[in-house]
Tab-separated table of N, CA and C in Angstrom:
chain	number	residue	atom	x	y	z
M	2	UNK	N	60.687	-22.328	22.995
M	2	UNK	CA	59.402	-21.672	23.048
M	2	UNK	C	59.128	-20.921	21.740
M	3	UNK	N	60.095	-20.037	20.991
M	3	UNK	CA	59.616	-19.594	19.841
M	3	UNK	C	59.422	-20.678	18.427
M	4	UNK	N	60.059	-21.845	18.708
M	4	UNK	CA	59.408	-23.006	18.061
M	4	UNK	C	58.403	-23.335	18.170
M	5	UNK	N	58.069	-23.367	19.645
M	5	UNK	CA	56.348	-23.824	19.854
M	5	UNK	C	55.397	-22.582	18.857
M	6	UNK	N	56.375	-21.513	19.307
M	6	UNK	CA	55.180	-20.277	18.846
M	6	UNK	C	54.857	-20.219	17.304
M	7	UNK	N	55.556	-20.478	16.418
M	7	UNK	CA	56.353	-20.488	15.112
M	7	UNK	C	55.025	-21.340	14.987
M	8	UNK	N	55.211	-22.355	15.075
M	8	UNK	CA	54.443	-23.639	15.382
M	8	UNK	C	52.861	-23.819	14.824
M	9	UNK	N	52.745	-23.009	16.288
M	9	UNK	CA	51.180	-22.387	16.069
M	9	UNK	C	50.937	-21.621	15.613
M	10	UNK	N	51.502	-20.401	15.201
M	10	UNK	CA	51.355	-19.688	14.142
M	10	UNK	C	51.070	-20.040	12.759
M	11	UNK	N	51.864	-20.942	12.072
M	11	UNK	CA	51.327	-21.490	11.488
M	11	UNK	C	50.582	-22.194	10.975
M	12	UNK	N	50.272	-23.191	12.180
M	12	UNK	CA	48.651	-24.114	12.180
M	12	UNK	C	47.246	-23.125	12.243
M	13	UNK	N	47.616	-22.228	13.241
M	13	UNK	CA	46.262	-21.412	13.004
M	13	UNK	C	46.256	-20.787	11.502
M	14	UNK	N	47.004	-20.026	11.050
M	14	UNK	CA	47.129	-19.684	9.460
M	14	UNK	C	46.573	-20.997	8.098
M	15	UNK	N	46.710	-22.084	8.694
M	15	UNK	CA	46.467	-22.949	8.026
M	15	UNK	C	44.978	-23.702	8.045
M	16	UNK	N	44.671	-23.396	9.626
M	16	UNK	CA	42.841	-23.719	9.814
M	16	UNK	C	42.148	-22.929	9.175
M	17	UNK	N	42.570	-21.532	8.813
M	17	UNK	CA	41.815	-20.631	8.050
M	17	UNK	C	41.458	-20.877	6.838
M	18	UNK	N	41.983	-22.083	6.083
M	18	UNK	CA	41.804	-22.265	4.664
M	18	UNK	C	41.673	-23.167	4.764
M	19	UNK	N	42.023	-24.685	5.756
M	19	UNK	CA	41.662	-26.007	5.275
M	19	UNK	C	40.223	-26.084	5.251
M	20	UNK	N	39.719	-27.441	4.437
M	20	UNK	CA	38.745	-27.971	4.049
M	20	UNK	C	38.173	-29.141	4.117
M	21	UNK	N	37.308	-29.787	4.682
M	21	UNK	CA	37.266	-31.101	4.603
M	21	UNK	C	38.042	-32.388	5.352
M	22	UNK	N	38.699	-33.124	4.707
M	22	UNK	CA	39.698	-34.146	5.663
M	22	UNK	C	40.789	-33.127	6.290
M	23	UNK	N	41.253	-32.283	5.195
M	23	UNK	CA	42.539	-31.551	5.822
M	23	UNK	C	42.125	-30.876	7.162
M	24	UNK	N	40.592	-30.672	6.855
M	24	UNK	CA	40.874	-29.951	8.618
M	24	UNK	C	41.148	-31.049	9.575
M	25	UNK	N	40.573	-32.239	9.313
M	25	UNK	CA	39.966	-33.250	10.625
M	25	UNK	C	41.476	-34.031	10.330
M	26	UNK	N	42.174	-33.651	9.030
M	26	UNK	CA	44.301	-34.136	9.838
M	26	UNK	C	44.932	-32.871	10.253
M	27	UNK	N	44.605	-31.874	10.582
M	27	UNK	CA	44.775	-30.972	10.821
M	27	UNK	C	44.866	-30.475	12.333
M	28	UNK	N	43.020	-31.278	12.775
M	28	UNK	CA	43.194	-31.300	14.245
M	28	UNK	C	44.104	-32.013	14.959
M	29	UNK	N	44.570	-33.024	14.621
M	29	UNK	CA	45.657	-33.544	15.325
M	29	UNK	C	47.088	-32.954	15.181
M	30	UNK	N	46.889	-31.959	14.574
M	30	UNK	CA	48.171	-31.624	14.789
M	30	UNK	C	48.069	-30.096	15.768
M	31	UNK	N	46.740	-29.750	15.551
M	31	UNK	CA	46.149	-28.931	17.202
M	31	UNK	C	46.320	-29.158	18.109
M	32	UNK	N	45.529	-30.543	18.351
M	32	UNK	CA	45.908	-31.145	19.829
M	32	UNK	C	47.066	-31.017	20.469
M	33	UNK	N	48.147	-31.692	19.474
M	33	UNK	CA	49.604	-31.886	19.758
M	33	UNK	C	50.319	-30.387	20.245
M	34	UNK	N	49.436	-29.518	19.714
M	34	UNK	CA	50.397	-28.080	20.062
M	34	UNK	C	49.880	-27.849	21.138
M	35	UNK	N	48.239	-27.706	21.303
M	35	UNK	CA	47.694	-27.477	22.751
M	35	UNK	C	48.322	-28.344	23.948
M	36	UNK	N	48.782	-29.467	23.545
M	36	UNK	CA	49.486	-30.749	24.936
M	36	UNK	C	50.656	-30.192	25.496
M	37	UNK	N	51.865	-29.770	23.949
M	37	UNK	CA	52.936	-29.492	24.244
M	37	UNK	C	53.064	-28.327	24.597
M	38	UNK	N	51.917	-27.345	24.753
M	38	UNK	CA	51.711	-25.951	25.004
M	38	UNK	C	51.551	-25.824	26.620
M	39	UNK	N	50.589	-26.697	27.145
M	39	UNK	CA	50.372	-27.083	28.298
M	39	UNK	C	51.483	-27.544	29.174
M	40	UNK	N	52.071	-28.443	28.542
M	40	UNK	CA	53.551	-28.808	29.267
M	40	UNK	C	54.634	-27.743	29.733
M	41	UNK	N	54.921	-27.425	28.242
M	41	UNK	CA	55.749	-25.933	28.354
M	41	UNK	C	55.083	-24.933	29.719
M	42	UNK	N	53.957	-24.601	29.355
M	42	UNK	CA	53.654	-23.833	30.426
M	42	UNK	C	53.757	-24.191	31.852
M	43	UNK	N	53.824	-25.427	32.125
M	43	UNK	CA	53.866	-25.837	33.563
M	43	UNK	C	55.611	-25.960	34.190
M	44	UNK	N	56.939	-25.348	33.144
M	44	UNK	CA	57.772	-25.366	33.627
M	44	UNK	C	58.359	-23.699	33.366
M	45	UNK	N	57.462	-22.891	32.749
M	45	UNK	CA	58.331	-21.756	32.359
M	45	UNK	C	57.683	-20.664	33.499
M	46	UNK	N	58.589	-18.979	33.720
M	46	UNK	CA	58.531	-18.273	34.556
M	46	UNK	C	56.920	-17.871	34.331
M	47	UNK	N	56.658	-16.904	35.342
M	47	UNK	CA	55.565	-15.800	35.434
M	47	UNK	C	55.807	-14.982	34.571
M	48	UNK	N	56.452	-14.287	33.826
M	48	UNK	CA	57.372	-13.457	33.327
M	48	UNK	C	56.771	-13.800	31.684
M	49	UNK	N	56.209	-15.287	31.636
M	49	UNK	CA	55.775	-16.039	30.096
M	49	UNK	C	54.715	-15.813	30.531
M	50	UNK	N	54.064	-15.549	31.171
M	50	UNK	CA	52.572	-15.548	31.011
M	50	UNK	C	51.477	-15.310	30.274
M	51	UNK	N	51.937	-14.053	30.037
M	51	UNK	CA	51.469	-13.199	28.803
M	51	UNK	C	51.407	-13.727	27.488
M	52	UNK	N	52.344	-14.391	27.295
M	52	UNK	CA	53.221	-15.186	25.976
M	52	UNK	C	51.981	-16.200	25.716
M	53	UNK	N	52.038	-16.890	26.814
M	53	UNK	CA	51.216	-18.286	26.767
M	53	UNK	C	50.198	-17.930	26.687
M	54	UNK	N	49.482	-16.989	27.147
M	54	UNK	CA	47.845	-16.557	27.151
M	54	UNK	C	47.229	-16.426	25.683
M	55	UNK	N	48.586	-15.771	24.711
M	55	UNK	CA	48.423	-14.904	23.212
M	55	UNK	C	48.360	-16.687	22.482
M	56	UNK	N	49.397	-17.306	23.102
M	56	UNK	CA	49.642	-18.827	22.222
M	56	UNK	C	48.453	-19.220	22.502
M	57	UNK	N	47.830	-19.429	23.345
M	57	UNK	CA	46.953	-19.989	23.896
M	57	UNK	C	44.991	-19.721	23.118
M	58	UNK	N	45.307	-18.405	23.354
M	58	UNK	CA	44.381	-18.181	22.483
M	58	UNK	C	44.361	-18.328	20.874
M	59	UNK	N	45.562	-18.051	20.143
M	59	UNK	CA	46.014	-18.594	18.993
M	59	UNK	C	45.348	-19.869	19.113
M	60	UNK	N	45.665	-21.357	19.985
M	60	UNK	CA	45.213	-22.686	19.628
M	60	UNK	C	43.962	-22.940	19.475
M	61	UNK	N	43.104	-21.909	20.403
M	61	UNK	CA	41.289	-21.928	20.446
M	61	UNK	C	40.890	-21.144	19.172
M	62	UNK	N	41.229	-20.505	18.642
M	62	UNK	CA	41.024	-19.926	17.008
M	62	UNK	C	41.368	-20.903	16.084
M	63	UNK	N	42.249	-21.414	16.238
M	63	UNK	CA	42.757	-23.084	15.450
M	63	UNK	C	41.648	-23.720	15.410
M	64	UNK	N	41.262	-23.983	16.718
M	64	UNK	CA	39.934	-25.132	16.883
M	64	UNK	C	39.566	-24.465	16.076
M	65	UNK	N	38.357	-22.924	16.696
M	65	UNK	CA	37.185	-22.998	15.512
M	65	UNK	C	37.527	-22.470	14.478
M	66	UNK	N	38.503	-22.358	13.744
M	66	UNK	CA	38.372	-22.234	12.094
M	66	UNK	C	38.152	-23.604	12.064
M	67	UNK	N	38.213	-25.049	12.558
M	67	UNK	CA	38.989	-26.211	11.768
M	67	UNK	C	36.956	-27.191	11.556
M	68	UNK	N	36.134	-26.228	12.502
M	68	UNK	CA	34.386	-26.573	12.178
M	68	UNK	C	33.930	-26.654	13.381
M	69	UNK	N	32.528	-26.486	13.399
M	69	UNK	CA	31.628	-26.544	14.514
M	69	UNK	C	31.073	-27.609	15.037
M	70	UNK	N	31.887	-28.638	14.438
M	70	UNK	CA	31.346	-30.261	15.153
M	70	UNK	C	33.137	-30.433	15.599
M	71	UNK	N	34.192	-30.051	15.515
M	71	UNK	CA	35.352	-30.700	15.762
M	71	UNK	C	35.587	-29.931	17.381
M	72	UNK	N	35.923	-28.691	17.392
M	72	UNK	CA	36.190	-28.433	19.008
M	72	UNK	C	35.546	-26.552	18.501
M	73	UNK	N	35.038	-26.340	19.865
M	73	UNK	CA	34.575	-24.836	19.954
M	73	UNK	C	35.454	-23.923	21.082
């Protein structure tokens, strides 16, 4: 899980500055965290909740730095 988090931490840090194609190869590597984010969450305690909510919102800030035609 702090891999996943690591993860996205860094992709969102990185939507903040891409440009152009880099955002739109960029989103796919969004998606992939939001899927494997989703997964994770469907086997870990109540106790992560909190965790996942902060990741979670981290991935929807990803989207919209990455433009307003790709995901909102």
């Amino acid at each position: 899980m702090n891999r996943l988090e690591g993860e996205i931490d860094h992709t969102l840090e990185l939507s903040t500055i891409c440009r152009g194609e880099w955002c739109r190869a960029l989103e796919s590597q969004v998606n992939n965290l939001d899927a494997e984010l989703t997964e994770v969450s469907r086997v870990k305690t109540i106790a992560d909740s909190s965790r996942f909510a902060k990741m979670s919102e981290k991935v929807r800030k990803a989207y919209r730095n990455l433009g307003p035609n790709i995901h909102v």
